[in-house]
């Protein structure tokens, strides 16, 4: 489909090429027609593009521009001594110049000149350093360090010793259930691991209680072999999935909307990127898609963009509110933009973006707006009913922890992702991606009517899917009910705010990042003598498993039901670890070493990538 903006771009290029050709063949001719080519056309293109309508453009072109351009063309042809081949080569050069000039302009406009210069300088320095590290002396040192890292990671993850048994091939005869259960128990004890039941973890395990676990296991047992790829064979699974999506749509105030289940928040986000890309291609003719995301958006958006061939513009956030800079978002939007992104709440620090303002921009430019509510999941929809959405007033009379509008009631929101396996307490591997209407959801589907194996159609990335997970999710929702989710929202958010307030009032070396309305509390250091990563490593020695974040350097805890009984312990341990980090920093912990490496030089992120790759490799060492 040919876009209105594409017609304008083509017309603008034609006029620009004509002007440059005039200048090439006859300076006098160019001087005489400069007003027509560069004043009338350029000024209209740049200043009035936001208000022009197609009839206005057609009228202007027919009554003013075409006659003037025709006269100019005639003058150029009459005065030119260039061969047709020279003219074609010139036009090709002008086209390349124009195309890359527009791309460069949009890139600089989205990022800002200072940031573009900084990025290019860092890239140049990085390339130089990587060149020297690739030389024999540097390469030898790097490989030696990475080998040491590999050994340390394998020591933590891969059990060793005479008592370790490995099952690298099938047994000749099948084992009994009793043997299998005993072997699983022994494998649990080989490395040790973390006793998550103590509650000293950030997120990770969203435990709804042993009674709920038994309900989920019963659903697994009944539907262990079910596959929603075959709804005629497993009709109950199809019905459950449709009901799960319907429940979520109603929670987010869009009962007439549409959606599907996915394997998790990452797949939901990747599907949203794919859907908006294909929608923009079909409806607006966009073949070089771009998306605008906050700095604090989940890495799954970058992953989805990498998979789907979408350019990403990452926008800074306000250092105080932690909401994305709306002025910068608006500057980053261009005719290739397919979608904006907002978080409610974001993963790094638990704050939310201004979804209302993002929705206004999305509506104005007719582009998508995806709200990432994977972490907010079944907490944010219940905050209003819990009485906690309005936040609370601090000692200075300022309101903090207020929840701003984020769901389908906001005009401009086209899709929302919600993880049922987080605060929905469903089994791991379940999420829902929702759309404002079914016409948009169609762009998520993959349909191949020409396959030799028959017509193939699937709603998301997976073909076969575990029906047991769908059954377990449905069972969890039915078992907990609205009242149960309301109670969990109240208790978890109250716990998070208790921790946040304790940090604010009793640990002066730290400050809470932003004003988180939900379950996540992130803190950073305001004391130059306290490295917050040292604090995180000290907390790890006390059994806590927290998340390190960057920009700013910080640590966060995602509160769950498991946190409720250890909130006071967390605060007391945090106080002690702050003092330890101040008086006796070690500089050897995981957070300090890994994130220190990342910020040590322009090649730091590359080396961190190598460490991450080693970690992934180790996961598959039997």
Coordinates of C-alpha atoms in Angstrom, one line a residue:
X1 CA 0.0 0.0 0.0
X2 CA 1.4 3.4 -1.0
X3 CA 1.5 5.8 1.9
X4 CA 0.6 9.5 1.9
X5 CA 4.0 10.2 3.5
X6 CA 5.7 8.1 0.7
X7 CA 4.1 10.2 -2.0
X8 CA 5.4 13.4 -0.2
X9 CA 8.8 11.9 0.1
X10 CA 8.9 11.0 -3.6
X11 CA 7.7 14.4 -4.5
X12 CA 10.2 16.1 -2.2
X13 CA 13.0 14.0 -3.6
X14 CA 12.1 14.9 -7.2
X15 CA 12.1 18.6 -6.4
X16 CA 15.4 18.4 -4.6
X17 CA 17.0 16.4 -7.4
X18 CA 15.7 18.9 -9.9
X19 CA 17.2 21.8 -7.9
X20 CA 20.6 20.0 -7.6
X21 CA 20.6 19.2 -11.3
X22 CA 19.8 22.8 -12.1
X23 CA 22.8 23.8 -10.0
X24 CA 25.0 21.3 -11.8
X25 CA 24.2 22.3 -15.4
X26 CA 23.6 26.0 -15.0
X27 CA 24.2 28.3 -12.0
X28 CA 22.1 31.0 -13.6
X29 CA 19.1 28.6 -14.1
X30 CA 19.4 27.4 -10.5
X31 CA 19.5 31.0 -9.2
X32 CA 16.4 31.9 -11.1
X33 CA 14.4 28.9 -9.9
X34 CA 15.8 28.6 -6.4
X35 CA 12.7 30.3 -4.9
X36 CA 10.4 27.7 -6.6
X37 CA 12.4 24.6 -5.7
X38 CA 13.8 25.4 -2.3
X39 CA 11.5 28.0 -0.8
X40 CA 8.1 26.9 -1.9
X41 CA 8.5 23.2 -1.8
X42 CA 11.0 22.7 1.0
X43 CA 9.1 25.1 3.3
X44 CA 5.8 23.3 2.7
X45 CA 7.4 19.9 3.3
X46 CA 9.0 20.8 6.5
X47 CA 6.7 23.3 8.2
X48 CA 3.2 22.2 7.1
X49 CA 3.6 18.4 7.1
X50 CA 1.7 18.0 10.3
X51 CA -1.4 19.9 9.0
X52 CA -1.5 19.1 5.3
X53 CA -4.3 16.9 4.0
X54 CA -4.2 15.0 0.7
X55 CA -6.6 17.4 -1.1
X56 CA -4.4 20.3 0.0
X57 CA -1.3 18.7 -1.4
X58 CA -2.9 17.7 -4.7
X59 CA -4.3 21.2 -5.1
X60 CA -0.9 22.8 -4.4
X61 CA 0.9 20.5 -6.7
X62 CA -1.5 21.0 -9.6
X63 CA -2.0 24.7 -9.4
X64 CA 1.4 26.0 -8.3
X65 CA 4.2 23.5 -8.2
X66 CA 3.7 21.5 -11.5
X67 CA 3.6 24.6 -13.7
X68 CA 6.7 26.1 -12.0
X69 CA 8.6 22.8 -12.0
X70 CA 7.7 22.2 -15.7
X71 CA 9.2 25.6 -16.6
X72 CA 12.3 24.7 -14.6
X73 CA 12.6 21.3 -16.3
X74 CA 12.4 23.0 -19.7
X75 CA 15.1 25.4 -18.8
X76 CA 17.3 22.7 -17.5
X77 CA 16.9 20.5 -20.6
X78 CA 17.6 23.5 -22.9
X79 CA 20.7 24.6 -21.1
X80 CA 22.2 21.3 -20.3
X81 CA 25.0 19.8 -22.3
X82 CA 25.1 16.6 -20.2
X83 CA 24.5 13.2 -21.7
X84 CA 21.4 11.2 -20.5
X85 CA 23.8 8.8 -18.8
X86 CA 25.4 11.6 -16.8
X87 CA 21.9 12.7 -15.8
X88 CA 20.9 9.2 -14.7
X89 CA 24.1 8.9 -12.6
X90 CA 23.4 12.3 -11.0
X91 CA 19.9 11.3 -10.1
X92 CA 21.1 8.0 -8.6
X93 CA 23.7 10.0 -6.5
X94 CA 21.0 12.4 -5.4
X95 CA 18.7 9.5 -4.4
X96 CA 21.4 7.9 -2.3
X97 CA 22.3 11.2 -0.7
X98 CA 18.6 12.0 0.0
X99 CA 17.8 8.5 1.4
X100 CA 20.7 8.4 3.8
X101 CA 20.3 12.0 4.7
X102 CA 16.7 11.4 5.8
X103 CA 17.8 8.4 7.8
X104 CA 20.6 10.3 9.5
X105 CA 18.3 13.2 10.2
X106 CA 15.7 10.9 11.9
X107 CA 18.4 9.1 13.9
X108 CA 19.9 12.4 15.2
X109 CA 16.5 13.9 15.9
X110 CA 15.5 10.8 18.0
X111 CA 18.7 10.6 20.0
X112 CA 20.0 14.1 20.0
X113 CA 23.3 15.3 18.5
X114 CA 25.3 15.0 21.8
X115 CA 24.2 11.4 22.3
X116 CA 25.0 10.5 18.6
X117 CA 28.4 11.9 18.9
X118 CA 29.0 10.1 22.2
X119 CA 27.8 6.8 20.8
X120 CA 30.1 7.1 17.8
X121 CA 33.1 8.1 19.9
X122 CA 32.4 5.1 22.2
X123 CA 32.0 2.8 19.2
X124 CA 35.3 4.0 17.7
X125 CA 37.2 3.6 21.0
X126 CA 35.6 0.2 21.4
X127 CA 36.8 -0.9 18.0
X128 CA 40.3 0.3 18.6
X129 CA 40.5 -1.5 22.0
X130 CA 39.1 -4.7 20.5
X131 CA 41.7 -4.5 17.8
X132 CA 44.5 -4.4 20.4
X133 CA 42.9 -7.1 22.5
X134 CA 42.8 -9.3 19.4
X135 CA 46.6 -9.1 19.1
X136 CA 48.5 -12.0 20.7
X137 CA 49.4 -10.4 24.0
X138 CA 45.9 -9.0 24.6
X139 CA 44.1 -12.1 23.3
X140 CA 46.1 -14.3 25.6
X141 CA 45.3 -12.2 28.7
X142 CA 41.6 -12.0 27.8
X143 CA 41.3 -15.7 27.1
X144 CA 43.0 -16.5 30.4
X145 CA 40.6 -14.2 32.3
X146 CA 37.6 -15.7 30.6
X147 CA 38.8 -19.2 31.3
X148 CA 38.9 -18.3 35.0
X149 CA 35.4 -17.0 34.8
X150 CA 34.2 -20.2 33.0
X151 CA 35.7 -22.3 35.8
X152 CA 34.0 -20.2 38.5
X153 CA 30.6 -20.4 36.7
X154 CA 31.0 -24.1 36.2
X155 CA 31.9 -24.6 39.9
X156 CA 28.7 -22.9 40.9
X157 CA 26.4 -24.6 38.4
X158 CA 27.9 -28.0 37.5
X159 CA 28.2 -30.6 40.3
X160 CA 31.5 -32.4 40.5
X161 CA 32.9 -35.2 42.7
X162 CA 32.8 -39.0 43.1
X163 CA 29.3 -38.9 44.4
X164 CA 27.9 -37.2 41.3
X165 CA 26.0 -39.5 38.9
X166 CA 25.4 -38.4 35.3
X167 CA 22.7 -39.7 33.1
X168 CA 24.1 -39.1 29.6
X169 CA 22.3 -41.8 27.7
X170 CA 19.1 -43.8 28.0
X171 CA 19.1 -46.7 30.5
X172 CA 18.8 -50.2 29.0
X173 CA 15.7 -50.8 31.1
X174 CA 13.2 -48.2 32.3
X175 CA 13.5 -47.1 36.0
X176 CA 10.7 -47.3 38.6
X177 CA 8.8 -44.3 39.9
X178 CA 10.4 -44.8 43.3
X179 CA 13.9 -44.7 41.8
X180 CA 13.1 -41.6 39.8
X181 CA 11.8 -39.7 42.8
X182 CA 14.8 -40.7 44.9
X183 CA 17.2 -39.7 42.1
X184 CA 15.4 -36.3 41.8
X185 CA 15.9 -35.8 45.5
X186 CA 19.6 -36.7 45.3
X187 CA 20.1 -34.3 42.4
X188 CA 18.5 -31.5 44.4
X189 CA 21.1 -32.1 47.1
X190 CA 24.1 -32.3 44.7
X191 CA 24.6 -28.6 44.3
X192 CA 22.5 -27.3 47.2
X193 CA 20.8 -24.4 45.6
X194 CA 18.6 -21.9 47.3
X195 CA 15.9 -22.6 49.8
X196 CA 13.4 -20.2 48.2
X197 CA 10.8 -21.1 50.9
X198 CA 12.7 -18.8 53.3
X199 CA 11.6 -15.8 51.2
X200 CA 15.0 -14.2 50.7
X201 CA 14.6 -13.8 47.0
X202 CA 13.5 -11.1 44.6
X203 CA 10.5 -12.3 42.6
X204 CA 11.5 -15.5 41.0
X205 CA 9.0 -17.8 42.8
X206 CA 5.5 -16.5 42.9
X207 CA 4.2 -19.0 45.4
X208 CA 0.5 -19.0 46.1
X209 CA 0.7 -21.6 48.9
X210 CA 0.8 -25.4 49.1
X211 CA -3.0 -25.7 48.7
X212 CA -2.8 -23.9 45.4
X213 CA 0.2 -26.1 44.3
X214 CA -1.8 -29.2 44.9
X215 CA -4.6 -27.8 42.8
X216 CA -2.2 -27.0 39.9
X217 CA -0.6 -30.5 40.2
X218 CA -4.1 -32.1 40.0
X219 CA -4.8 -30.1 36.8
X220 CA -1.4 -31.2 35.4
X221 CA -2.2 -34.8 36.1
X222 CA -5.5 -34.6 34.3
X223 CA -4.2 -32.7 31.2
X224 CA -0.6 -33.9 31.0
X225 CA -0.9 -35.0 27.4
X226 CA -3.2 -32.2 26.2
X227 CA -2.1 -30.0 23.2
X228 CA -4.2 -27.0 22.2
X229 CA -2.8 -27.4 18.7
X230 CA -5.6 -30.0 18.4
X231 CA -8.7 -28.3 19.8
X232 CA -11.0 -31.0 18.4
X233 CA -9.1 -33.6 20.5
X234 CA -8.8 -31.4 23.6
X235 CA -11.9 -29.2 23.5
X236 CA -11.7 -28.4 27.3
X237 CA -8.2 -26.9 26.9
X238 CA -9.4 -24.7 24.1
X239 CA -12.3 -23.5 26.3
X240 CA -10.0 -22.9 29.3
X241 CA -7.6 -20.8 27.2
X242 CA -10.4 -18.7 25.8
X243 CA -11.7 -18.1 29.3
X244 CA -8.3 -17.1 30.7
X245 CA -7.9 -14.5 27.9
X246 CA -11.5 -13.3 28.6
X247 CA -10.8 -12.9 32.3
X248 CA -7.7 -10.9 31.7
X249 CA -9.4 -8.6 29.1
X250 CA -12.1 -7.8 31.7
X251 CA -9.5 -7.1 34.4
X252 CA -7.9 -4.5 32.0
X253 CA -11.3 -3.0 31.0
X254 CA -11.6 -4.4 27.4
X255 CA -14.2 -7.1 27.5
X256 CA -14.7 -6.9 23.7
X257 CA -11.0 -7.1 23.0
X258 CA -8.9 -10.1 21.8
X259 CA -5.8 -11.9 22.9
X260 CA -3.9 -15.2 23.2
X261 CA -1.9 -17.0 25.8
X262 CA 1.9 -17.3 25.4
X263 CA 4.8 -19.0 27.2
X264 CA 5.7 -15.9 29.2
X265 CA 6.2 -12.2 29.1
X266 CA 9.0 -12.3 26.6
X267 CA 6.9 -14.1 24.0
X268 CA 4.0 -11.8 24.7
X269 CA 6.2 -8.8 24.0
X270 CA 7.8 -10.4 20.9
X271 CA 4.3 -11.1 19.6
X272 CA 3.2 -7.5 20.2
X273 CA 6.2 -6.3 18.2
X274 CA 5.4 -8.8 15.4
X275 CA 1.8 -7.8 15.4
X276 CA 2.4 -4.0 15.1
X277 CA 5.1 -4.6 12.5
X278 CA 2.8 -6.6 10.2
X279 CA -0.1 -4.2 10.9
X280 CA 2.0 -1.2 9.9
X281 CA 3.2 -3.0 6.8
X282 CA -0.3 -3.9 5.6
X283 CA -2.1 -0.7 6.6
X284 CA 0.5 2.0 6.3
X285 CA 3.0 0.4 3.9
X286 CA 5.9 0.7 6.3
X287 CA 8.8 -1.5 5.2
X288 CA 11.5 -0.1 7.5
X289 CA 9.8 -0.2 10.8
X290 CA 11.0 1.6 13.9
X291 CA 9.7 1.6 17.5
X292 CA 10.3 4.0 20.4
X293 CA 10.9 2.5 23.9
X294 CA 11.9 3.9 27.3
X295 CA 15.4 3.2 28.6
X296 CA 13.7 1.2 31.4
X297 CA 11.6 -1.0 29.1
X298 CA 12.2 -4.7 29.4
X299 CA 15.0 -6.2 27.2
X300 CA 12.4 -8.4 25.6
X301 CA 11.5 -5.4 23.4
X302 CA 15.1 -5.3 22.0
X303 CA 14.9 -9.1 21.6
X304 CA 11.6 -8.8 19.7
X305 CA 13.0 -6.0 17.5
X306 CA 16.1 -8.1 16.7
X307 CA 13.9 -11.0 15.7
X308 CA 11.5 -9.0 13.7
X309 CA 13.9 -6.6 12.0
X310 CA 12.7 -3.4 13.8
X311 CA 14.9 -0.4 14.6
X312 CA 14.7 0.7 18.2
X313 CA 15.0 4.2 19.5
X314 CA 15.7 4.1 23.2
X315 CA 14.6 7.2 25.1
X316 CA 15.9 8.4 28.5
X317 CA 13.7 8.6 31.5
X318 CA 13.2 11.4 34.0
X319 CA 15.8 10.9 36.8
X320 CA 13.2 11.7 39.5
X321 CA 9.9 10.2 38.3
X322 CA 11.6 7.5 36.2
X323 CA 8.9 8.0 33.5
X324 CA 10.0 8.3 29.9
X325 CA 10.9 11.8 28.6
X326 CA 7.8 12.6 26.5
X327 CA 9.5 15.4 24.6
X328 CA 12.1 13.0 23.4
X329 CA 9.5 10.4 22.5
X330 CA 7.7 12.9 20.3
X331 CA 10.9 13.9 18.6
X332 CA 11.7 10.2 17.8
X333 CA 8.4 9.6 16.0
X334 CA 8.6 9.6 12.2
X335 CA 6.8 8.1 9.3
X336 CA 8.4 4.7 9.9
X337 CA 7.3 4.4 13.5
X338 CA 5.1 1.5 14.2
X339 CA 4.6 1.6 17.9
X340 CA 5.5 3.2 21.3
X341 CA 6.1 1.4 24.5
X342 CA 5.3 2.2 28.1
X343 CA 5.7 0.1 31.3
X344 CA 3.3 -0.3 34.1
X345 CA 5.4 -1.1 36.0
X346 CA 9.0 -1.5 34.6
X347 CA 11.3 -4.2 35.8
X348 CA 14.4 -2.2 36.8
X349 CA 12.9 0.1 39.5
X350 CA 9.2 -0.7 39.6
X351 CA 8.0 2.7 38.3
X352 CA 5.5 3.4 35.5
X353 CA 5.6 5.6 32.4
X354 CA 3.0 8.2 31.6
X355 CA 0.6 6.0 29.6
X356 CA -1.9 8.7 29.1
X357 CA 0.6 11.0 27.4
X358 CA 1.9 8.1 25.3
X359 CA -1.6 7.3 24.3
X360 CA -2.2 10.8 23.1
X361 CA 0.9 10.6 20.9
X362 CA -0.1 7.2 19.6
X363 CA -3.6 8.4 18.7
X364 CA -2.2 11.6 17.0
X365 CA 0.2 9.7 14.8
X366 CA -1.9 6.6 14.3
X367 CA 0.6 4.2 15.7
X368 CA 0.5 1.4 18.2
X369 CA 1.0 1.7 22.0
X370 CA 2.0 -1.4 23.9
X371 CA 1.8 -1.3 27.7
X372 CA 4.1 -3.8 29.4
X373 CA 2.1 -5.0 32.5
X374 CA 4.0 -8.3 32.8
X375 CA 5.3 -7.4 36.2
X376 CA 2.3 -5.5 37.2
X377 CA 0.1 -8.5 36.2
X378 CA -2.5 -9.3 38.8
X379 CA -1.5 -6.5 41.2
X380 CA -2.1 -3.3 39.3
X381 CA -5.7 -4.2 38.2
X382 CA -6.6 -4.6 41.9
X383 CA -4.9 -1.5 43.3
X384 CA -8.0 0.7 42.9
X385 CA -10.3 -1.8 44.7
X386 CA -7.6 -2.2 47.4
X387 CA -7.7 1.5 48.2
X388 CA -3.9 1.8 47.5
X389 CA -4.0 3.4 44.0
X390 CA -4.0 7.0 45.4
X391 CA -0.7 6.3 47.2
X392 CA 0.2 8.1 50.5
X393 CA 1.4 11.5 51.7
X394 CA 4.9 11.8 53.1
X395 CA 6.1 14.1 55.8
X396 CA 6.6 17.0 53.4
X397 CA 3.0 16.7 52.1
X398 CA 4.0 15.1 48.8
X399 CA 2.0 12.2 47.4
X400 CA 4.1 9.1 46.6
X401 CA 3.3 5.6 45.2
X402 CA 0.3 6.9 43.2
X403 CA -0.9 4.7 40.4
X404 CA -1.7 6.5 37.1
X405 CA -4.0 5.2 34.4
X406 CA -2.5 2.3 32.4
X407 CA -5.1 -0.1 31.0
X408 CA -7.4 -0.1 28.0
X409 CA -9.4 2.8 29.4
X410 CA -6.5 5.0 28.2
X411 CA -7.1 6.1 24.6
X412 CA -4.4 5.0 22.3
X413 CA -3.4 1.8 24.1
X414 CA -3.5 -1.0 21.5
X415 CA -2.0 -3.9 23.3
X416 CA -1.1 -5.0 26.9
X417 CA 1.0 -7.9 28.1
X418 CA 0.2 -9.6 31.5
X419 CA 2.1 -12.4 33.1
X420 CA -0.3 -14.8 34.8
X421 CA 2.6 -16.8 36.1
X422 CA 3.7 -13.9 38.3
X423 CA 1.1 -12.4 40.7
X424 CA -1.6 -14.5 39.0
X425 CA 0.2 -17.4 40.8
X426 CA -0.2 -19.7 37.8
X427 CA 2.4 -22.2 36.9
X428 CA 5.6 -20.9 35.2
X429 CA 5.4 -20.6 31.5
X430 CA 2.1 -18.7 31.1
X431 CA 1.3 -15.2 30.0
X432 CA -1.4 -13.3 28.1
X433 CA -1.1 -10.8 25.2
X434 CA -4.2 -8.6 24.8
X435 CA -5.3 -6.4 21.9
X436 CA -7.9 -3.7 21.7
X437 CA -9.8 -5.6 19.0
X438 CA -9.6 -8.9 17.0
X439 CA -8.7 -7.1 13.8
X440 CA -5.3 -6.2 15.3
X441 CA -4.8 -9.7 16.7
X442 CA -5.0 -11.2 13.2
X443 CA -1.6 -9.8 12.5
X444 CA -0.1 -11.9 15.2
X445 CA -1.2 -15.2 13.6
X446 CA 1.0 -17.3 11.3
X447 CA -1.0 -18.9 8.5
X448 CA 0.4 -21.1 5.7
X449 CA -2.3 -22.5 3.4
X450 CA 0.2 -24.0 0.9
X451 CA 2.1 -26.4 3.1
X452 CA 2.2 -29.9 1.7
X453 CA 1.3 -31.2 5.2
X454 CA -2.0 -29.4 5.0
X455 CA -3.1 -25.9 6.1
X456 CA -0.9 -24.7 9.0
X457 CA -2.1 -22.0 11.4
X458 CA -0.9 -21.0 14.8
X459 CA -1.7 -18.0 17.0
X460 CA 1.8 -17.4 18.4
X461 CA 5.4 -18.6 18.1
X462 CA 4.8 -22.2 19.3
X463 CA 3.0 -24.9 17.4
X464 CA 2.4 -27.6 20.0
X465 CA 1.9 -26.1 23.4
X466 CA 1.5 -27.8 26.9
X467 CA -2.2 -28.0 27.6
X468 CA -1.3 -28.8 31.2
X469 CA 0.0 -25.2 31.7
X470 CA -3.3 -23.8 30.4
X471 CA -5.2 -26.1 32.7
X472 CA -3.0 -25.2 35.6
X473 CA -3.5 -21.4 34.9
X474 CA -7.2 -21.8 34.6
X475 CA -7.3 -23.8 37.9
X476 CA -5.3 -21.2 39.8
X477 CA -7.6 -18.4 38.7
X478 CA -10.7 -20.3 39.6
X479 CA -9.2 -21.4 43.0
X480 CA -8.0 -17.9 44.1
X481 CA -10.8 -15.8 42.7
X482 CA -11.2 -12.0 42.7
X483 CA -11.2 -11.7 46.5
X484 CA -8.0 -13.8 46.8
X485 CA -6.2 -11.6 44.3
X486 CA -7.4 -8.5 46.0
X487 CA -6.1 -9.7 49.3
X488 CA -2.7 -10.7 47.8
X489 CA -2.5 -7.2 46.2
X490 CA -3.1 -5.5 49.5
X491 CA -0.6 -7.6 51.4
X492 CA 2.2 -7.5 48.8
X493 CA 1.9 -3.8 48.0
X494 CA 1.7 -2.9 51.7
X495 CA 4.8 -4.9 52.3
X496 CA 6.7 -3.2 49.4
X497 CA 5.7 0.3 50.7
X498 CA 6.8 -0.7 54.2
X499 CA 10.3 -1.6 52.9
X500 CA 10.4 1.6 50.8
X501 CA 9.4 3.8 53.7
X502 CA 11.9 2.1 56.0
X503 CA 14.7 2.8 53.5
X504 CA 13.6 6.5 53.2
X505 CA 13.3 7.1 56.9
X506 CA 16.0 4.9 58.5
X507 CA 18.8 4.4 56.0
X508 CA 20.1 7.8 55.0
X509 CA 22.9 6.4 52.8
X510 CA 20.3 5.0 50.4
X511 CA 17.3 6.4 48.5
X512 CA 14.3 4.8 46.8
X513 CA 14.4 5.2 43.1
X514 CA 11.3 7.0 41.9
X515 CA 7.9 6.4 43.5
X516 CA 7.0 2.8 42.8
X517 CA 3.3 2.1 43.1
X518 CA 3.3 -1.6 43.1
X519 CA 5.5 -4.5 44.3
X520 CA 9.0 -3.6 43.3
X521 CA 11.4 -1.4 45.4
X522 CA 14.7 -0.3 43.9
X523 CA 17.3 1.6 45.9
X524 CA 20.6 3.4 45.1
X525 CA 23.3 5.1 47.1
X526 CA 23.5 8.8 47.8
X527 CA 26.7 8.3 49.8
X528 CA 29.9 8.4 47.9
X529 CA 31.4 6.1 50.4
X530 CA 28.8 3.4 49.9
X531 CA 28.8 1.3 46.7
X532 CA 25.3 -0.1 46.3
X533 CA 26.7 -3.2 44.5
X534 CA 28.8 -3.8 47.7
X535 CA 25.6 -3.6 49.6
X536 CA 24.0 -6.2 47.2
X537 CA 26.9 -8.6 47.6
X538 CA 26.8 -8.2 51.3
X539 CA 23.1 -9.0 51.3
X540 CA 23.9 -12.1 49.2
X541 CA 26.2 -13.4 52.0
X542 CA 23.2 -13.1 54.3
X543 CA 21.2 -15.4 52.0
X544 CA 19.4 -12.7 50.0
X545 CA 19.1 -13.0 46.2
X546 CA 18.5 -9.6 44.8
X547 CA 18.7 -8.0 41.3
X548 CA 21.3 -5.5 40.3
X549 CA 20.3 -2.7 38.0
X550 CA 22.1 0.1 36.1
X551 CA 21.5 3.7 35.2
X552 CA 21.5 4.5 38.1
X553 CA 23.5 1.8 39.9
X554 CA 21.0 0.1 42.1
X555 CA 19.5 -3.0 43.6
X556 CA 15.9 -4.0 43.6
X557 CA 13.6 -6.5 45.4
X558 CA 10.3 -7.6 43.9
X559 CA 8.1 -8.5 46.8
X560 CA 6.0 -11.6 46.7
X561 CA 3.9 -13.5 49.3
X562 CA 7.1 -15.1 50.5
X563 CA 8.5 -11.6 51.4
X564 CA 5.7 -10.8 53.8
X565 CA 7.2 -12.7 56.7
X566 CA 10.8 -11.5 56.2
X567 CA 10.3 -7.8 55.4
X568 CA 11.6 -6.7 58.9
X569 CA 14.6 -9.0 58.5
X570 CA 15.3 -7.5 55.1
X571 CA 15.4 -4.0 56.5
X572 CA 17.6 -4.9 59.4
X573 CA 20.0 -6.9 57.1
X574 CA 20.1 -3.9 54.7
X575 CA 21.1 -1.5 57.5
X576 CA 23.9 -3.8 58.5
X577 CA 25.1 -4.3 54.9
X578 CA 25.2 -0.6 54.3
X579 CA 27.6 -0.1 57.2
X580 CA 29.7 -3.1 56.1
X581 CA 29.9 -1.6 52.6
X582 CA 31.0 1.7 54.1
X583 CA 33.6 0.4 56.5
X584 CA 34.9 -2.8 54.9
X585 CA 34.2 -3.0 51.2
X586 CA 35.6 -6.2 49.6
X587 CA 35.3 -5.5 45.9
X588 CA 35.1 -9.2 45.1
X589 CA 31.3 -9.9 45.0
X590 CA 29.4 -10.9 41.9
X591 CA 27.6 -7.6 41.5
X592 CA 30.8 -5.5 42.0
X593 CA 32.8 -7.7 39.7
X594 CA 30.3 -8.2 36.9
X595 CA 28.8 -4.7 36.7
X596 CA 32.2 -3.1 37.4
X597 CA 33.5 -5.0 34.4
X598 CA 30.5 -3.6 32.3
X599 CA 31.4 0.0 33.2
X600 CA 35.2 -0.4 33.2
X601 CA 35.8 0.7 29.6
X602 CA 34.0 0.9 26.2
X603 CA 34.7 -2.9 25.7
X604 CA 33.2 -3.7 29.1
X605 CA 29.7 -4.5 27.7
X606 CA 31.3 -6.8 25.1
X607 CA 33.2 -8.6 27.8
X608 CA 30.0 -8.9 29.9
X609 CA 28.4 -10.4 26.8
X610 CA 31.2 -13.0 26.7
X611 CA 30.6 -13.8 30.3
X612 CA 26.8 -14.2 29.7
X613 CA 27.6 -16.5 26.7
X614 CA 29.8 -18.6 29.0
X615 CA 26.9 -18.8 31.5
X616 CA 24.5 -19.9 28.8
X617 CA 27.0 -22.5 27.5
X618 CA 27.4 -23.9 31.1
X619 CA 23.6 -24.4 31.4
X620 CA 23.9 -27.2 28.9
X621 CA 26.9 -29.0 30.3
X622 CA 25.5 -32.2 31.7

